[in-house]
Structure formats: C-alpha cells, structure tokens
PDB file of C-alpha atoms in Angstrom:
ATOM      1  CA  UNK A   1       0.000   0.000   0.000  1.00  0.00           C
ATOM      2  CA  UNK A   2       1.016   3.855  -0.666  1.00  0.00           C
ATOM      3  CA  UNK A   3       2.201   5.609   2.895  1.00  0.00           C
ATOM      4  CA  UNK A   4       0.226   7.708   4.704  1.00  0.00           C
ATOM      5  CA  UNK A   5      -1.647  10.733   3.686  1.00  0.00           C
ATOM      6  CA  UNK A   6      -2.746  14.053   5.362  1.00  0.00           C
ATOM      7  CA  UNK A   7      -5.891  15.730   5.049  1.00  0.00           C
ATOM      8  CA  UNK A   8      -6.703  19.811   5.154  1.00  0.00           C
ATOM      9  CA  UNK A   9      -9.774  20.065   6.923  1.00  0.00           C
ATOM     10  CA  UNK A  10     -11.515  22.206   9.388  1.00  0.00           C
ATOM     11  CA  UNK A  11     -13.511  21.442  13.009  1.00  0.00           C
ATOM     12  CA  UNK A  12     -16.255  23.428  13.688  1.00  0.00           C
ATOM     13  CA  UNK A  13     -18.375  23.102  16.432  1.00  0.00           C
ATOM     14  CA  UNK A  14     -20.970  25.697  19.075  1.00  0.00           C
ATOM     15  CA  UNK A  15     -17.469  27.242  20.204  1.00  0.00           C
ATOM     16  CA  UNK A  16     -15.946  27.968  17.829  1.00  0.00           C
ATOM     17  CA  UNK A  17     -13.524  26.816  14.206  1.00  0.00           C
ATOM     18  CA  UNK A  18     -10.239  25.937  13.092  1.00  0.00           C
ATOM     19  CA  UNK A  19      -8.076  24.282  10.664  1.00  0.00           C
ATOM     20  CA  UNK A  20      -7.074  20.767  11.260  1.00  0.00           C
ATOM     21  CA  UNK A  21      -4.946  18.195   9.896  1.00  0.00           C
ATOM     22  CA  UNK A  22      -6.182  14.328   9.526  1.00  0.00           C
ATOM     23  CA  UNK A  23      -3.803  11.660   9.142  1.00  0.00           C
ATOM     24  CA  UNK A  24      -5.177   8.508   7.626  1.00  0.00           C
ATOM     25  CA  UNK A  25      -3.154   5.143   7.032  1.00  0.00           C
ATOM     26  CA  UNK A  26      -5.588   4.084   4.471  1.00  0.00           C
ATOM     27  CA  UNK A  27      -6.726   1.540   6.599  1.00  0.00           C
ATOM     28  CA  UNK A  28      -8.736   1.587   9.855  1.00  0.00           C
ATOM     29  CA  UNK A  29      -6.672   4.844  11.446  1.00  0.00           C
ATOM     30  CA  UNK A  30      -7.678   8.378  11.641  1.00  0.00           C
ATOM     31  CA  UNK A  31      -6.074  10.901  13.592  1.00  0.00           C
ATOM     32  CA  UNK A  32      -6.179  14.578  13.846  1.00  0.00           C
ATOM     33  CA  UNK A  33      -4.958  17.124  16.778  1.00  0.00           C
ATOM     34  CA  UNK A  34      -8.133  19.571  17.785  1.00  0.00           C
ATOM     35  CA  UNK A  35      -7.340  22.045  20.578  1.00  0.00           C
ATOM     36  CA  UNK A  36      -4.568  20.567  21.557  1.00  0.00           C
ATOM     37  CA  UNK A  37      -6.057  17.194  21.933  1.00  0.00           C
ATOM     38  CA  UNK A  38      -5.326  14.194  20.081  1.00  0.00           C
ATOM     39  CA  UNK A  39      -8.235  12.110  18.230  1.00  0.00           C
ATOM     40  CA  UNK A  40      -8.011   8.362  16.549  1.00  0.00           C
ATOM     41  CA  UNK A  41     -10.279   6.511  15.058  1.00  0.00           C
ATOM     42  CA  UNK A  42     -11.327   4.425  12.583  1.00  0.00           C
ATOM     43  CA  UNK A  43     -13.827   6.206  10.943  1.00  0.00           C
ATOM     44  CA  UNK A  44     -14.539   9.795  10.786  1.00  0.00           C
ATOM     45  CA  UNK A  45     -17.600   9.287  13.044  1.00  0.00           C
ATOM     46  CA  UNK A  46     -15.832   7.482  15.718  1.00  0.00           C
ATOM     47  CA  UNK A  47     -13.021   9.801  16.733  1.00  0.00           C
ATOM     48  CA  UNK A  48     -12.272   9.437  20.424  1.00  0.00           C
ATOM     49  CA  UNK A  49      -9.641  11.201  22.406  1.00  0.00           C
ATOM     50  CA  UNK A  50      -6.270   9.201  22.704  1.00  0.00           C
ATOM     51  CA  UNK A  51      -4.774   7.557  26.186  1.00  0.00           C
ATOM     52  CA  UNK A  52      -7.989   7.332  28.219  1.00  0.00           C
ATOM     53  CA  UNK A  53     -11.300   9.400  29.097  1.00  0.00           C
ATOM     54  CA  UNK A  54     -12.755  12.319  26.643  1.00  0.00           C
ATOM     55  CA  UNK A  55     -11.379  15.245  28.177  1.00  0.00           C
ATOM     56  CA  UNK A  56     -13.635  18.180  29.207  1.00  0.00           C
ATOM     57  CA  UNK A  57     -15.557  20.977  27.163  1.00  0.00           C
ATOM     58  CA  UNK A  58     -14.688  22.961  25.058  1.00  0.00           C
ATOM     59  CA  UNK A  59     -16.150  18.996  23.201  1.00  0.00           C
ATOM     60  CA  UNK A  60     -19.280  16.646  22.724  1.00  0.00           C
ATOM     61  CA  UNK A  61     -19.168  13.187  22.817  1.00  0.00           C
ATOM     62  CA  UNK A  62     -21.802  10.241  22.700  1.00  0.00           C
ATOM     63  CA  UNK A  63     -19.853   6.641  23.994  1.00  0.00           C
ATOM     64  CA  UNK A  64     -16.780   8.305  23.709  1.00  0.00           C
ATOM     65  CA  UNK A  65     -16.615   9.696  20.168  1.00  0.00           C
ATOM     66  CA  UNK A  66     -17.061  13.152  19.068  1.00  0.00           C
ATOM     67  CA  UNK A  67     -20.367  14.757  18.540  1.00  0.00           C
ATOM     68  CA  UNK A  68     -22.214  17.857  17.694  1.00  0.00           C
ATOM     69  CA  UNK A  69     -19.627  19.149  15.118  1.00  0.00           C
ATOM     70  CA  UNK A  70     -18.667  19.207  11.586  1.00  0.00           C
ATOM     71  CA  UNK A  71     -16.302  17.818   9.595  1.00  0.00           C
ATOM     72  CA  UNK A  72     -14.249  18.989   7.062  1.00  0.00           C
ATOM     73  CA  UNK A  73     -11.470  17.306   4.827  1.00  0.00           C
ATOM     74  CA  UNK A  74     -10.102  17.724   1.420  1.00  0.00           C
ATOM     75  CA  UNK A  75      -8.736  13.920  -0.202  1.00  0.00           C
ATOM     76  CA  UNK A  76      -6.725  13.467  -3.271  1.00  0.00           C
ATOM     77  CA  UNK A  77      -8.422  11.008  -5.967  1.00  0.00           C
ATOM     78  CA  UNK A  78      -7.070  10.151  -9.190  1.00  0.00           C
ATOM     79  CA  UNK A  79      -9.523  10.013 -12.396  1.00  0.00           C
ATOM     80  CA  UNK A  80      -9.052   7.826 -15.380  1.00  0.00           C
ATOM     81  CA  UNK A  81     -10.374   9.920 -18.464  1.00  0.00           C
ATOM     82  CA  UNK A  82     -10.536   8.230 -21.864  1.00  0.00           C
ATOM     83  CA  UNK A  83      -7.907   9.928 -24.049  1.00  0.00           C
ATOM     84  CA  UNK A  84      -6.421  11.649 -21.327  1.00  0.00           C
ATOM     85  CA  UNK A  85      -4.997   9.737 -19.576  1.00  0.00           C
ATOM     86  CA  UNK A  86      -5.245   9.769 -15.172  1.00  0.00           C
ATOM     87  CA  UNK A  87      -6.319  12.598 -13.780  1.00  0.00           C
ATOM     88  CA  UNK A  88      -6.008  14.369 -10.410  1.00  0.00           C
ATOM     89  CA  UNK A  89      -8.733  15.548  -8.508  1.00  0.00           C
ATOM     90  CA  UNK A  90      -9.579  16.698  -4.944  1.00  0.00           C
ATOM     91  CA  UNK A  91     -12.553  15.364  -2.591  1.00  0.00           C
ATOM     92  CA  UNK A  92     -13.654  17.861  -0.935  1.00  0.00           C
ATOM     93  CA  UNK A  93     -15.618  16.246   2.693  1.00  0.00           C
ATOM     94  CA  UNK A  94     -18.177  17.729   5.139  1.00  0.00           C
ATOM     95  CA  UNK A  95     -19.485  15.254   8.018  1.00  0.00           C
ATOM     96  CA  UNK A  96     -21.736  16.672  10.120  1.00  0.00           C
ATOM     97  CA  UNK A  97     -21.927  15.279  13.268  1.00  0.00           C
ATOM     98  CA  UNK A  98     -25.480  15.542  15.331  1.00  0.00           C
ATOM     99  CA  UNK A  99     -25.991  15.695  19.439  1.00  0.00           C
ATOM    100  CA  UNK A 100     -27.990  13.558  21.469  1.00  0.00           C
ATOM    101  CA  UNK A 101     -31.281  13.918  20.713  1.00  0.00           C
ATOM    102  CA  UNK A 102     -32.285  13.541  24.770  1.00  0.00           C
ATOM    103  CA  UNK A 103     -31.349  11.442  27.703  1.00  0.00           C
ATOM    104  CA  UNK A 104     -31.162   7.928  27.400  1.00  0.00           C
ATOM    105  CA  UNK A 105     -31.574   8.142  23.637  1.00  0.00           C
ATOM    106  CA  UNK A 106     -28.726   7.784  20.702  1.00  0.00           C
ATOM    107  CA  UNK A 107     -27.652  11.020  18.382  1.00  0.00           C
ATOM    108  CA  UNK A 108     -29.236  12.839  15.781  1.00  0.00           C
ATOM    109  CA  UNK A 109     -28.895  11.803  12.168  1.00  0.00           C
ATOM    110  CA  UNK A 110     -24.965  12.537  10.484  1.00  0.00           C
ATOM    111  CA  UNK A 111     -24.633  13.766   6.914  1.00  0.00           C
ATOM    112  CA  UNK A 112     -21.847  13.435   5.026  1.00  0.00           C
ATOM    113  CA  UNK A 113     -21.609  15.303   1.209  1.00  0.00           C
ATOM    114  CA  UNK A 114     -18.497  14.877  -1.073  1.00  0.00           C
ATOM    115  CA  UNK A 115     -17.981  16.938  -3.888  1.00  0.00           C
ATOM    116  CA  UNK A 116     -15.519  15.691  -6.385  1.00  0.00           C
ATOM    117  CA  UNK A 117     -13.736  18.671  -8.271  1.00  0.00           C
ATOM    118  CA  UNK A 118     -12.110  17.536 -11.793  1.00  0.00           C
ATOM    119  CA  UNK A 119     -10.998  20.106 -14.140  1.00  0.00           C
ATOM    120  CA  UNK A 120     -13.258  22.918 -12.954  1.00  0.00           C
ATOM    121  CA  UNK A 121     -15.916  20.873 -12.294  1.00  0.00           C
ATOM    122  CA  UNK A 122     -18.332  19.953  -9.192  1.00  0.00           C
ATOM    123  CA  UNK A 123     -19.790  16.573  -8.955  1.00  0.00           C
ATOM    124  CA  UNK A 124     -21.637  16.028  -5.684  1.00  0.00           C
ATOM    125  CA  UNK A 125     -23.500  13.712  -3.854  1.00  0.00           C
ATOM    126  CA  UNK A 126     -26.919  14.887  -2.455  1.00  0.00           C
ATOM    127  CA  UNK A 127     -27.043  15.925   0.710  1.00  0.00           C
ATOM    128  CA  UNK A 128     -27.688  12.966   3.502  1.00  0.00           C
ATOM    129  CA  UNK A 129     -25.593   9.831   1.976  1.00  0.00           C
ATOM    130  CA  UNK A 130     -25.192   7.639   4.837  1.00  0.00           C
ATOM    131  CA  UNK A 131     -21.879   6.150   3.622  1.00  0.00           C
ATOM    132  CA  UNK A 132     -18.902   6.835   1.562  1.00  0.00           C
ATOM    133  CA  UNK A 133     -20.104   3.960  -0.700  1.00  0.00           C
ATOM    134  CA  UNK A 134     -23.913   5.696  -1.293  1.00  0.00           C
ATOM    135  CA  UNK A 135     -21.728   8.411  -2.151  1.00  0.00           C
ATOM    136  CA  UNK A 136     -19.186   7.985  -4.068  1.00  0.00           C
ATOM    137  CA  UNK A 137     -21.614   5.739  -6.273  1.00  0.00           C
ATOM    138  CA  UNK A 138     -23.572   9.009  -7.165  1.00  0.00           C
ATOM    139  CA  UNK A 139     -20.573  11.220  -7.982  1.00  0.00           C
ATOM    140  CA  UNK A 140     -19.448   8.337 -10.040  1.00  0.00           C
ATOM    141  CA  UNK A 141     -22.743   8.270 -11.292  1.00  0.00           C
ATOM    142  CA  UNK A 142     -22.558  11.875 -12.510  1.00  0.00           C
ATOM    143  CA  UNK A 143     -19.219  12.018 -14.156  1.00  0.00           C
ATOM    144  CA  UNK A 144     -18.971  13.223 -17.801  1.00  0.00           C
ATOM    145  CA  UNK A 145     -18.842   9.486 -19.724  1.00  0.00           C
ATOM    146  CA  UNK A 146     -15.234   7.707 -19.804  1.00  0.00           C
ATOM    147  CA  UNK A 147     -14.577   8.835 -16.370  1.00  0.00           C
ATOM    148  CA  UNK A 148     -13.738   6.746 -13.716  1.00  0.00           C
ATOM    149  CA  UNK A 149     -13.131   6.839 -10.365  1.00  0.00           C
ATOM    150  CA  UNK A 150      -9.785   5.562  -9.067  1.00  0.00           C
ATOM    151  CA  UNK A 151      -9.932   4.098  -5.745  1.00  0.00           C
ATOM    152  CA  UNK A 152     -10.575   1.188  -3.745  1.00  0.00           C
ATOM    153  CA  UNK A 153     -14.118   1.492  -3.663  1.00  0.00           C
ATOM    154  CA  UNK A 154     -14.189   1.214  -7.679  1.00  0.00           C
ATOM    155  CA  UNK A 155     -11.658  -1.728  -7.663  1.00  0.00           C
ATOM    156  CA  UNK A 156     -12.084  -4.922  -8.912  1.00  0.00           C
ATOM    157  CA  UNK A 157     -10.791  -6.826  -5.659  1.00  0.00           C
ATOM    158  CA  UNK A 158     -12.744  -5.075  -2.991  1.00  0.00           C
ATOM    159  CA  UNK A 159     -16.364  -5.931  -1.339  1.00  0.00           C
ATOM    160  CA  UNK A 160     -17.969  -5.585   2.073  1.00  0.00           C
ATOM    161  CA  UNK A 161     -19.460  -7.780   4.090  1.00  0.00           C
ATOM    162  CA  UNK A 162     -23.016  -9.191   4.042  1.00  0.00           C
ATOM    163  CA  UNK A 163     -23.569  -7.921   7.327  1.00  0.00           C
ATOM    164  CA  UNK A 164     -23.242  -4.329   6.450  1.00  0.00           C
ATOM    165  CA  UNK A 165     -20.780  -1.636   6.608  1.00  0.00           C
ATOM    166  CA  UNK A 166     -20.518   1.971   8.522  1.00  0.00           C
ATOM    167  CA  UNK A 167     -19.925   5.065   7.274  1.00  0.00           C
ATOM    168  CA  UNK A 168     -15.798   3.941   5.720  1.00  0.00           C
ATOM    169  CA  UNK A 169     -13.254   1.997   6.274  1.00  0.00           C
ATOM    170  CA  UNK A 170     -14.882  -1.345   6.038  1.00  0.00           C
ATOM    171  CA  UNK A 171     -13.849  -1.986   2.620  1.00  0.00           C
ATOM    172  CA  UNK A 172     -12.353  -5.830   2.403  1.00  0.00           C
ATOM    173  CA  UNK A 173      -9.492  -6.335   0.220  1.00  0.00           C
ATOM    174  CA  UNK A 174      -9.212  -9.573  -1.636  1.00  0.00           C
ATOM    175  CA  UNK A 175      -5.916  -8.696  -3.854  1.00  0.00           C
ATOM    176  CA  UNK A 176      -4.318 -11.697  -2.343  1.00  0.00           C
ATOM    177  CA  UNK A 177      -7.225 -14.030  -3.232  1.00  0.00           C
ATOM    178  CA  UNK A 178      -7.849 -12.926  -6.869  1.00  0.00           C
ATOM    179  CA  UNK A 179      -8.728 -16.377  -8.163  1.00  0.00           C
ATOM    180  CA  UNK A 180     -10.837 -17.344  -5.328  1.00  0.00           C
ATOM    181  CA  UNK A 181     -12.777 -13.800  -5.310  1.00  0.00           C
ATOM    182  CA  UNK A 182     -13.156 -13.872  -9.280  1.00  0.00           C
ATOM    183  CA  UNK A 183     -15.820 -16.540  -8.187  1.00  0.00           C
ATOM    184  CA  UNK A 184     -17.803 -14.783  -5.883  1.00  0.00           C
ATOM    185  CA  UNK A 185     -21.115 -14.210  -7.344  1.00  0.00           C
ATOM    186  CA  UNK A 186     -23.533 -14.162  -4.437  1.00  0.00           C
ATOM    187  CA  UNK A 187     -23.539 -14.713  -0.309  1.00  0.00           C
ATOM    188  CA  UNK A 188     -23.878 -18.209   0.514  1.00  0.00           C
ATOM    189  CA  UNK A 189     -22.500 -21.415  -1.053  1.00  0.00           C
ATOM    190  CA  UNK A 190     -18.892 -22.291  -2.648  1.00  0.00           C
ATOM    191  CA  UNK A 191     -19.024 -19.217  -4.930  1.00  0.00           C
ATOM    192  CA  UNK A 192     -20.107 -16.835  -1.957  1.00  0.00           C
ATOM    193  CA  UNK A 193     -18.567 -14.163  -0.127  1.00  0.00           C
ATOM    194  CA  UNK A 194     -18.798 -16.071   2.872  1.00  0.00           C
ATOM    195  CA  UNK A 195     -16.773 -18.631   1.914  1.00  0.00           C
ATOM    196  CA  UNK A 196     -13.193 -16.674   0.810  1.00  0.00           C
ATOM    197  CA  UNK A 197     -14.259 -13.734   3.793  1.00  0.00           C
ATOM    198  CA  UNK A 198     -10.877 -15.274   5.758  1.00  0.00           C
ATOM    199  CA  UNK A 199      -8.898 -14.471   2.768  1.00  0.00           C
ATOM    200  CA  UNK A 200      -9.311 -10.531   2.408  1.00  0.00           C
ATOM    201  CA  UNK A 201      -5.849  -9.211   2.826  1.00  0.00           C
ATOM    202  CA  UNK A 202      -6.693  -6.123   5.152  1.00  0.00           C
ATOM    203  CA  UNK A 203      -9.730  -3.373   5.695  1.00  0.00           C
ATOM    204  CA  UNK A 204      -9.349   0.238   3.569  1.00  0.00           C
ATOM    205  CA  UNK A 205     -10.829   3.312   3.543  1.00  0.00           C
ATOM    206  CA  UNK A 206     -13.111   3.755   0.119  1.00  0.00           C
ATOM    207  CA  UNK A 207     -10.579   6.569  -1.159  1.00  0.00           C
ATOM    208  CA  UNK A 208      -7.419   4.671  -1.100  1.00  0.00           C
ATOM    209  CA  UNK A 209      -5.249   3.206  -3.838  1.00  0.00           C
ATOM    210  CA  UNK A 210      -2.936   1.078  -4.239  1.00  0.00           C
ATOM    211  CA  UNK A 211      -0.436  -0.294  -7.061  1.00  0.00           C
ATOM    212  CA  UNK A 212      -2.881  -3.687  -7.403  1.00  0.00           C
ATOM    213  CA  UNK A 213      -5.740  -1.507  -8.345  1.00  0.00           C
ATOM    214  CA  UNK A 214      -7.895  -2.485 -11.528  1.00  0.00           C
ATOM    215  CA  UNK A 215     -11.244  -1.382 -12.359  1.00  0.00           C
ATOM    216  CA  UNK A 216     -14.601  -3.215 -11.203  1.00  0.00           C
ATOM    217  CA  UNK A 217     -16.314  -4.449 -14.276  1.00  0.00           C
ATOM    218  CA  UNK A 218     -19.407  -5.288 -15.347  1.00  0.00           C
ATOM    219  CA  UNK A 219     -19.282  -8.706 -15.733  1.00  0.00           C
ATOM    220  CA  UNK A 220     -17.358  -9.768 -12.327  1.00  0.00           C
ATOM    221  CA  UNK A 221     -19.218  -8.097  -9.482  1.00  0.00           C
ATOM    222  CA  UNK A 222     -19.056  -9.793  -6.463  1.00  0.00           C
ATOM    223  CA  UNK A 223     -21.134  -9.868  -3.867  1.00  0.00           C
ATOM    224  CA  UNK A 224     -21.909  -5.989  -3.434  1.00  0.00           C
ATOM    225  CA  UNK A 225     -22.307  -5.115  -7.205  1.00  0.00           C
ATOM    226  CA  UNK A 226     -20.478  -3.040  -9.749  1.00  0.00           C
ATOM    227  CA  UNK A 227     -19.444   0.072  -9.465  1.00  0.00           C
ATOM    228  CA  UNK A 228     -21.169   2.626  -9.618  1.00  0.00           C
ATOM    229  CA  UNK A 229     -24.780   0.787  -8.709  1.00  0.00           C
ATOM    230  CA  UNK A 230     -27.137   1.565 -10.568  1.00  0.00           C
ATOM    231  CA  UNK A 231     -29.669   4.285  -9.714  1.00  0.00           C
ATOM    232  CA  UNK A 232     -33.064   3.483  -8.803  1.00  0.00           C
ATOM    233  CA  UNK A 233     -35.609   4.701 -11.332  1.00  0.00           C
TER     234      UNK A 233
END
C-alpha cells in the first residue's frame, strides 16, 4: 500500500472553528490534533480522544466519540479519463456530526456530502448519503462518460461484508485471493462471499489506492455489485 496521507480540513463546532490536519493510514486509522487534543479513530464518526477518558468541554461526545460538530477534509483522488490519460482531482468532505437527541436516547442523524472537483468541475453527492459507498456511487454516477473513479471502492478486488458496513473503512481487500474472489457471485455457497471472507488481505478506507488496483467491471461483481450501482428509477 502507498504511505500515509494528510488531510486539510476544518472542526467546527458551538465554540468555535479551526483548521485541522487528519492523518489517515488508508486503513482503519484516523487521527487529527483539535485544541490541543489528540483524536483516533477508525472512521470519521468514531473519533475518540487518545490515552484514556474524553477530556472536558470545550467537546461533545456520545460513547466516547465526538459529537455535535462538523467535519471537514479535502482527499486526493485520481480520475481515469478516456484519451487523457489519469487525472487528479480533490474530494472535498463535510461530516456533520449531530448531538444527542435527549437522555437515554442515541444522536441525531450525520450527513456526510463529497464533492468531487475535476478540471473545474463539481460533482456532488446529495445531501444525507449515509456512507462513503452511497456516495461515491452518485458522484461516479454523474461524471462526464469515460470517467472513472480511481480508488478502492471502484476496484475490482474489494467488497464488504453481508452484514453491512458503517460510514468507511470497512472496505475488504481480496488482492491476495484474486482467483478465489473472481468466483464470488452471491452470499452463501462455494461461490459466496462467505466462503473466501478469511482471505481478504486487510480493511481500507473507500478513497485509497494502491499499485494492485484495476477497475470493477461489469461482468465480475461480487457480492456488493459493480461500481457505480445503478440508480433506482
């Protein structure tokens, strides 16, 4: 895999805003600095305070994480355009994260839009995705023809697991199971994704890339489908 990468962003919460820094292994590890107080996690919604208990306000947290704030980030993505060759672009993140909605109860909904900018253009998900897969599907959905995303959510060796996946990072890699996960056309049986799951190689983050990368196609799917799903009519 490539080494790490660091993300421009901004935290923003009731007291105030400022410019961060995330550092992501491409894997399951996120961490940023925010007032002087260091953050890890494995997904941008699950970003607890490192060594021990959530420290005081000036935060919000729900089981640990933090809450009540927004997100920003800025990730580099490469494009494949036909005739042109790969192309870079920039995904720009906002996660906003919602407060308890009352004692004893869990938090209010989090929405996450990505806007992919390519060559002076905006291509962005509609407000409310639930996951990076929902959106990155629709951006890919709305690129210009011949355009394809680059990254591991668009490769040919990745899937997720039948029981579900959070907002990122739960994207299996099967690059060291090829054969086995060229197979895989449903859940169950000797062809399903439950019986190579022990295989995948390691978890990623949707936006990664690596040198093994190749283009989901049409024909070889997998379990979760190609990429970008379809949209419903």
């Amino acid at each position: 895999m490539n080494g790490g990468q660091f993300w421009p962003g901004r935290y923003t919460d009731r007291h105030g805003s400022e410019a961060v820094v995330f550092e992501s292994d491409g894997r399951e590890s996120i961490r940023t600095t925010i007032r002087g107080v260091r953050f890890e996690g494995s997904s941008m919604d699950d970003l607890g305070a490192l060594g021990g208990e959530p420290p005081e306000a000036p935060f919000a947290f729900f089981d640990g994480a933090l809450c009540s704030c927004l997100l920003q980030w800025e990730v580099p993505l490469s494009v494949a355009v036909e005739g042109q060759g790969v192309r870079a672009a920039v995904l720009d993140c906002a996660l906003r994260l919602g407060g308890q909605a009352g004692p004893g109860k869990g938090l209010d909904a989090e929405t996450l839009t990505t806007t992919l900018r390519l060559d002076g253009h905006a291509y962005r998900n509609a407000a409310g995705a639930d996951t990076f897969e929902d959106a990155l599907n629709e951006v890919q959905r709305q690129l210009p023809a011949g355009a394809r995303i680059r990254a591991c959510v668009a490769c040919a060796w990745s899937d997720y697991s039948p029981f579900g996946n959070g907002l990122m990072a739960g994207l299996a890699c099967f690059r060291d199971a090829k054969d086995r996960y060229r197979q895989v056309d449903g859940k169950h049986g000797p062809t399903g994704i439950f019986a190579i799951w022990d295989q995948h190689t390691e978890f990623v983050q949707e936006t990664w890339l690596c040198g093994e990368f190749e283009h989901r196609s049409s024909t070889h799917t997998g379990y979760r489908g190609p990429f970008p799903v379809p949209a419903w009519p």
